Amino acid sequence: MSKTLTAQAHPSEFNNTNLEPLFSAEQIQARVAEIGREIARDYAGRDPLLIGVLKGACIFISDLLRATDLRLGVEFIAISSYGAAMRTSGEVRIVKDLDVAIEGRDIIVVEDIIDTGLTLSYLLANLHARGASSVKLVALLDKHERREREVPIDYVGFQIPDSFVVGYGLDYAERYRNLPYIAVVKDPNA
Ligand code: IMP
Ligand code: MG
């Protein structure tokens, strides 16, 4: 069998023609390194707890941890928004909670993208209510045009326009989280 036929039988996911690259792996790494340095500088001498929001932030937090030269802890939380119709109510649900108490801790929430802001405004209030001494937010992507609820983003990777993006942890119907770069999905129905 020729190479061409083999390639047709197993098309590349990473070079999928329905994807328009937005940020390369190199651009992402450079920005994550800068954010890590900023956090290490801002939290020098403290012992913050980074809380990754599953699943979207899994790759971002993995890289950010290694870019942050600081004594720190890591936890994960998983949140689900209710169905589309209920999203506007801002009603969200914790589907996997933290394993530890956070009273008196300096918390840094690590999120993939802030869109309407509903999820994070709920989560930040929830973490404050548990007695955290500070709660800051780092988001890789900020889709500001879509904001419905104001959310203070303390560290942001990139501002993006109102289009649906995937890769580097972000999914479209659970697909594309494994892309090493971030891309816009050209045709969501393809
Ligand atoms: P928000 O509550 O509207 O801010 O929702 C944020 C969540 O929606 C993110 O954590 C993502 O899981 C998801 N989301 C929003 N926009 C996108 C996108 O462009 N691509 C992939 N997921 C997205
Ligand atoms: Mg998410």
mmCIF file of C-alpha atoms and ligand atoms in Angstrom:
data_model
loop_
_atom_site.group_PDB
_atom_site.id
_atom_site.type_symbol
_atom_site.label_atom_id
_atom_site.label_comp_id
_atom_site.label_asym_id
_atom_site.label_seq_id
_atom_site.Cartn_x
_atom_site.Cartn_y
_atom_site.Cartn_z
ATOM 1 C CA MET A 1 0.000 0.000 0.000
ATOM 2 C CA SER A 2 1.347 3.446 -0.853
ATOM 3 C CA LYS A 3 1.993 6.061 1.829
ATOM 4 C CA THR A 4 -0.735 8.267 0.371
ATOM 5 C CA LEU A 5 -3.344 5.590 0.774
ATOM 6 C CA THR A 6 -2.262 4.967 4.372
ATOM 7 C CA ALA A 7 -2.492 8.688 5.132
ATOM 8 C CA GLN A 8 -5.987 8.826 3.662
ATOM 9 C CA ALA A 9 -7.057 5.896 5.782
ATOM 10 C CA HIS A 10 -5.752 7.616 8.933
ATOM 11 C CA PRO A 11 -6.010 11.402 8.482
ATOM 12 C CA SER A 12 -4.030 13.519 10.916
ATOM 13 C CA GLU A 13 -6.026 14.937 13.809
ATOM 14 C CA PHE A 14 -3.408 17.651 14.413
ATOM 15 C CA ASN A 15 -3.530 18.850 10.780
ATOM 16 C CA ASN A 16 -7.281 18.581 10.462
ATOM 17 C CA THR A 17 -8.453 20.848 7.626
ATOM 18 C CA ASN A 18 -11.431 22.044 9.686
ATOM 19 C CA LEU A 19 -9.024 23.848 12.054
ATOM 20 C CA GLU A 20 -7.629 27.359 11.610
ATOM 21 C CA PRO A 21 -4.536 27.739 13.833
ATOM 22 C CA LEU A 22 -4.748 30.713 16.218
ATOM 23 C CA PHE A 23 -1.818 30.293 18.646
ATOM 24 C CA SER A 24 1.107 27.970 17.971
ATOM 25 C CA ALA A 25 2.587 25.645 20.568
ATOM 26 C CA GLU A 26 5.629 27.951 20.721
ATOM 27 C CA GLN A 27 3.503 31.084 21.280
ATOM 28 C CA ILE A 28 1.607 29.315 24.060
ATOM 29 C CA GLN A 29 4.781 28.079 25.766
ATOM 30 C CA ALA A 30 6.319 31.555 25.668
ATOM 31 C CA ARG A 31 3.218 33.149 27.206
ATOM 32 C CA VAL A 32 2.845 30.434 29.858
ATOM 33 C CA ALA A 33 6.501 30.936 30.834
ATOM 34 C CA GLU A 34 5.853 34.675 31.294
ATOM 35 C CA ILE A 35 2.786 34.045 33.442
ATOM 36 C CA GLY A 36 4.726 31.540 35.560
ATOM 37 C CA ARG A 37 7.437 34.103 36.187
ATOM 38 C CA GLU A 38 4.847 36.746 37.151
ATOM 39 C CA ILE A 39 3.147 34.401 39.607
ATOM 40 C CA ALA A 40 6.471 33.347 41.145
ATOM 41 C CA ARG A 41 7.369 37.014 41.610
ATOM 42 C CA ASP A 42 3.950 38.028 43.012
ATOM 43 C CA TYR A 43 3.762 35.096 45.454
ATOM 44 C CA ALA A 44 7.420 35.013 46.537
ATOM 45 C CA GLY A 45 7.689 33.658 50.092
ATOM 46 C CA ARG A 46 4.085 32.358 50.095
ATOM 47 C CA ASP A 47 2.688 28.869 49.541
ATOM 48 C CA PRO A 48 -0.296 29.238 47.178
ATOM 49 C CA LEU A 49 -2.659 26.457 46.205
ATOM 50 C CA LEU A 50 -3.322 26.250 42.465
ATOM 51 C CA ILE A 51 -6.751 24.867 41.663
ATOM 52 C CA GLY A 52 -7.167 23.559 38.129
ATOM 53 C CA VAL A 53 -10.656 23.496 36.646
ATOM 54 C CA LEU A 54 -11.157 20.149 34.905
ATOM 55 C CA LYS A 55 -11.019 19.113 32.217
ATOM 56 C CA GLY A 56 -10.168 22.115 30.044
ATOM 57 C CA ALA A 57 -7.315 23.482 32.176
ATOM 58 C CA CYS A 58 -5.464 20.156 32.448
ATOM 59 C CA ILE A 59 -2.739 20.937 29.907
ATOM 60 C CA PHE A 60 -2.421 24.605 30.800
ATOM 61 C CA ILE A 61 -1.969 23.885 34.515
ATOM 62 C CA SER A 62 0.581 21.155 33.787
ATOM 63 C CA ASP A 63 2.756 23.608 31.867
ATOM 64 C CA LEU A 64 2.087 26.513 34.238
ATOM 65 C CA LEU A 65 3.224 24.495 37.263
ATOM 66 C CA ARG A 66 6.563 23.792 35.640
ATOM 67 C CA ALA A 67 6.949 27.475 34.750
ATOM 68 C CA THR A 68 6.295 28.627 38.328
ATOM 69 C CA ASP A 69 9.384 28.382 40.534
ATOM 70 C CA LEU A 70 7.644 28.516 43.899
ATOM 71 C CA ARG A 71 6.636 26.273 46.775
ATOM 72 C CA LEU A 72 3.001 25.497 45.925
ATOM 73 C CA GLY A 73 0.229 22.923 46.071
ATOM 74 C CA VAL A 74 -2.120 21.649 43.366
ATOM 75 C CA GLU A 75 -5.752 20.575 43.535
ATOM 76 C CA PHE A 76 -8.456 20.004 40.957
ATOM 77 C CA ILE A 77 -12.148 20.770 40.813
ATOM 78 C CA ALA A 78 -14.678 19.857 38.134
ATOM 79 C CA ILE A 79 -17.700 21.976 37.419
ATOM 80 C CA SER A 80 -20.592 21.482 35.074
ATOM 81 C CA SER A 81 -22.970 24.117 33.827
ATOM 82 C CA TYR A 82 -26.549 23.010 33.573
ATOM 83 C CA GLY A 83 -28.139 22.695 30.113
ATOM 84 C CA ALA A 84 -27.864 25.536 27.622
ATOM 85 C CA ALA A 85 -31.209 27.000 28.612
ATOM 86 C CA MET A 86 -30.136 27.271 32.236
ATOM 87 C CA ARG A 87 -26.726 28.774 31.615
ATOM 88 C CA THR A 88 -28.075 32.289 31.752
ATOM 89 C CA SER A 89 -29.208 31.643 35.323
ATOM 90 C CA GLY A 90 -25.555 31.128 36.213
ATOM 91 C CA GLU A 91 -26.454 27.865 37.881
ATOM 92 C CA VAL A 92 -23.441 25.589 37.973
ATOM 93 C CA ARG A 93 -22.692 22.394 39.863
ATOM 94 C CA ILE A 94 -19.498 21.025 41.383
ATOM 95 C CA VAL A 95 -19.122 17.494 40.010
ATOM 96 C CA LYS A 96 -15.737 16.814 41.616
ATOM 97 C CA ASP A 97 -14.929 18.831 44.703
ATOM 98 C CA LEU A 98 -11.596 19.705 46.305
ATOM 99 C CA ASP A 99 -10.064 17.068 48.586
ATOM 100 C CA VAL A 100 -8.755 19.636 51.070
ATOM 101 C CA ALA A 101 -9.943 22.580 53.172
ATOM 102 C CA ILE A 102 -8.783 25.921 51.809
ATOM 103 C CA GLU A 103 -9.401 28.141 54.834
ATOM 104 C CA GLY A 104 -6.572 30.640 55.179
ATOM 105 C CA ARG A 105 -4.930 29.597 51.904
ATOM 106 C CA ASP A 106 -3.895 31.787 48.995
ATOM 107 C CA ILE A 107 -5.801 30.318 46.069
ATOM 108 C CA ILE A 108 -4.976 30.670 42.388
ATOM 109 C CA VAL A 109 -7.723 29.289 40.159
ATOM 110 C CA VAL A 110 -6.398 28.045 36.814
ATOM 111 C CA GLU A 111 -8.977 28.039 33.997
ATOM 112 C CA ASP A 112 -8.735 27.453 30.260
ATOM 113 C CA ILE A 113 -11.096 30.168 29.022
ATOM 114 C CA ILE A 114 -13.475 32.771 30.412
ATOM 115 C CA ASP A 115 -16.477 33.118 28.137
ATOM 116 C CA THR A 116 -19.720 34.403 29.708
ATOM 117 C CA GLY A 117 -18.023 34.381 33.107
ATOM 118 C CA LEU A 118 -20.918 32.547 34.749
ATOM 119 C CA THR A 119 -18.880 29.489 35.767
ATOM 120 C CA LEU A 120 -16.035 31.439 37.295
ATOM 121 C CA SER A 121 -18.145 34.040 39.063
ATOM 122 C CA TYR A 122 -19.849 31.136 40.825
ATOM 123 C CA LEU A 123 -16.576 29.353 41.595
ATOM 124 C CA LEU A 124 -14.746 32.430 42.885
ATOM 125 C CA ALA A 125 -17.618 33.256 45.259
ATOM 126 C CA ASN A 126 -17.727 29.633 46.385
ATOM 127 C CA LEU A 127 -14.004 29.597 47.196
ATOM 128 C CA HIS A 128 -14.202 32.902 49.070
ATOM 129 C CA ALA A 129 -17.090 31.482 51.111
ATOM 130 C CA ARG A 130 -14.859 28.587 52.219
ATOM 131 C CA GLY A 131 -12.577 31.063 53.964
ATOM 132 C CA ALA A 132 -9.671 31.329 51.516
ATOM 133 C CA SER A 133 -7.483 34.272 52.494
ATOM 134 C CA SER A 134 -7.128 35.318 48.848
ATOM 135 C CA VAL A 135 -8.492 34.072 45.542
ATOM 136 C CA LYS A 136 -6.917 35.041 42.227
ATOM 137 C CA LEU A 137 -7.678 33.836 38.728
ATOM 138 C CA VAL A 138 -5.416 32.887 35.863
ATOM 139 C CA ALA A 139 -7.074 32.178 32.516
ATOM 140 C CA LEU A 140 -5.265 31.177 29.368
ATOM 141 C CA LEU A 141 -7.910 32.746 27.115
ATOM 142 C CA ASP A 142 -10.296 35.648 27.580
ATOM 143 C CA LYS A 143 -13.272 35.896 25.215
ATOM 144 C CA HIS A 144 -14.268 39.263 26.587
ATOM 145 C CA GLU A 145 -16.992 40.133 24.045
ATOM 146 C CA ARG A 146 -19.182 37.366 25.444
ATOM 147 C CA ARG A 147 -18.999 38.382 29.090
ATOM 148 C CA GLU A 148 -22.301 38.390 30.997
ATOM 149 C CA ARG A 149 -20.874 38.452 34.503
ATOM 150 C CA GLU A 150 -17.829 40.548 35.391
ATOM 151 C CA VAL A 151 -14.947 38.323 36.473
ATOM 152 C CA PRO A 152 -11.606 39.760 37.570
ATOM 153 C CA ILE A 153 -8.851 37.947 35.636
ATOM 154 C CA ASP A 154 -5.550 38.537 37.423
ATOM 155 C CA TYR A 155 -3.354 36.802 34.825
ATOM 156 C CA VAL A 156 -4.498 36.308 31.237
ATOM 157 C CA GLY A 157 -2.713 34.469 28.440
ATOM 158 C CA PHE A 158 -4.410 35.856 25.345
ATOM 159 C CA GLN A 159 -7.496 37.899 24.457
ATOM 160 C CA ILE A 160 -9.492 36.176 21.711
ATOM 161 C CA PRO A 161 -12.410 37.177 19.494
ATOM 162 C CA ASP A 162 -15.837 35.583 19.768
ATOM 163 C CA SER A 163 -15.161 32.327 17.981
ATOM 164 C CA PHE A 164 -15.109 28.752 19.184
ATOM 165 C CA VAL A 165 -11.587 27.542 19.902
ATOM 166 C CA VAL A 166 -10.130 24.125 20.628
ATOM 167 C CA GLY A 167 -6.844 22.498 21.513
ATOM 168 C CA TYR A 168 -4.360 22.646 24.392
ATOM 169 C CA GLY A 169 -7.061 21.207 26.673
ATOM 170 C CA LEU A 170 -10.096 22.891 25.133
ATOM 171 C CA ASP A 171 -12.616 20.636 23.454
ATOM 172 C CA TYR A 172 -15.441 20.612 20.998
ATOM 173 C CA ALA A 173 -17.765 17.787 22.143
ATOM 174 C CA GLU A 174 -14.766 16.169 23.918
ATOM 175 C CA ARG A 175 -12.639 16.268 20.753
ATOM 176 C CA TYR A 176 -9.394 18.158 20.095
ATOM 177 C CA ARG A 177 -8.162 18.513 23.697
ATOM 178 C CA ASN A 178 -4.914 16.845 22.581
ATOM 179 C CA LEU A 179 -3.934 19.427 19.933
ATOM 180 C CA PRO A 180 -0.582 20.973 20.899
ATOM 181 C CA TYR A 181 -1.803 24.343 19.574
ATOM 182 C CA ILE A 182 -5.012 26.418 19.759
ATOM 183 C CA ALA A 183 -7.269 26.638 16.715
ATOM 184 C CA VAL A 184 -10.622 27.989 15.634
ATOM 185 C CA VAL A 185 -13.109 25.374 14.450
ATOM 186 C CA LYS A 186 -14.135 26.503 10.956
ATOM 187 C CA ASP A 187 -17.317 24.485 10.603
ATOM 188 C CA PRO A 188 -18.721 23.123 13.886
ATOM 189 C CA ASN A 189 -21.049 20.831 11.932
ATOM 190 C CA ALA A 190 -18.311 19.247 9.830
HETATM 191 P P1 IMP B 1 -18.408 30.517 30.947
HETATM 192 O O1 IMP B 1 -19.130 30.163 32.220
HETATM 193 O O2 IMP B 1 -19.353 30.892 29.842
HETATM 194 O O3 IMP B 1 -17.321 31.542 31.134
HETATM 195 O O4 IMP B 1 -17.837 29.169 30.438
HETATM 196 C C1 IMP B 1 -16.538 28.830 30.448
HETATM 197 C C2 IMP B 1 -16.411 27.393 30.016
HETATM 198 O O5 IMP B 1 -17.095 27.135 28.766
HETATM 199 C C3 IMP B 1 -14.962 27.107 29.765
HETATM 200 O O6 IMP B 1 -14.334 26.636 30.929
HETATM 201 C C4 IMP B 1 -15.014 26.086 28.665
HETATM 202 O O7 IMP B 1 -15.134 24.796 29.227
HETATM 203 C C5 IMP B 1 -16.266 26.391 27.888
HETATM 204 N N1 IMP B 1 -15.963 27.206 26.692
HETATM 205 C C6 IMP B 1 -16.290 28.473 26.454
HETATM 206 N N2 IMP B 1 -15.864 28.909 25.261
HETATM 207 C C7 IMP B 1 -15.205 27.866 24.715
HETATM 208 C C8 IMP B 1 -14.496 27.677 23.458
HETATM 209 O O8 IMP B 1 -14.358 28.573 22.601
HETATM 210 N N3 IMP B 1 -13.954 26.453 23.273
HETATM 211 C C9 IMP B 1 -14.045 25.435 24.173
HETATM 212 N N4 IMP B 1 -14.691 25.578 25.349
HETATM 213 C C10 IMP B 1 -15.265 26.771 25.622
HETATM 214 MG MG MG B 2 -13.540 24.805 31.448
#
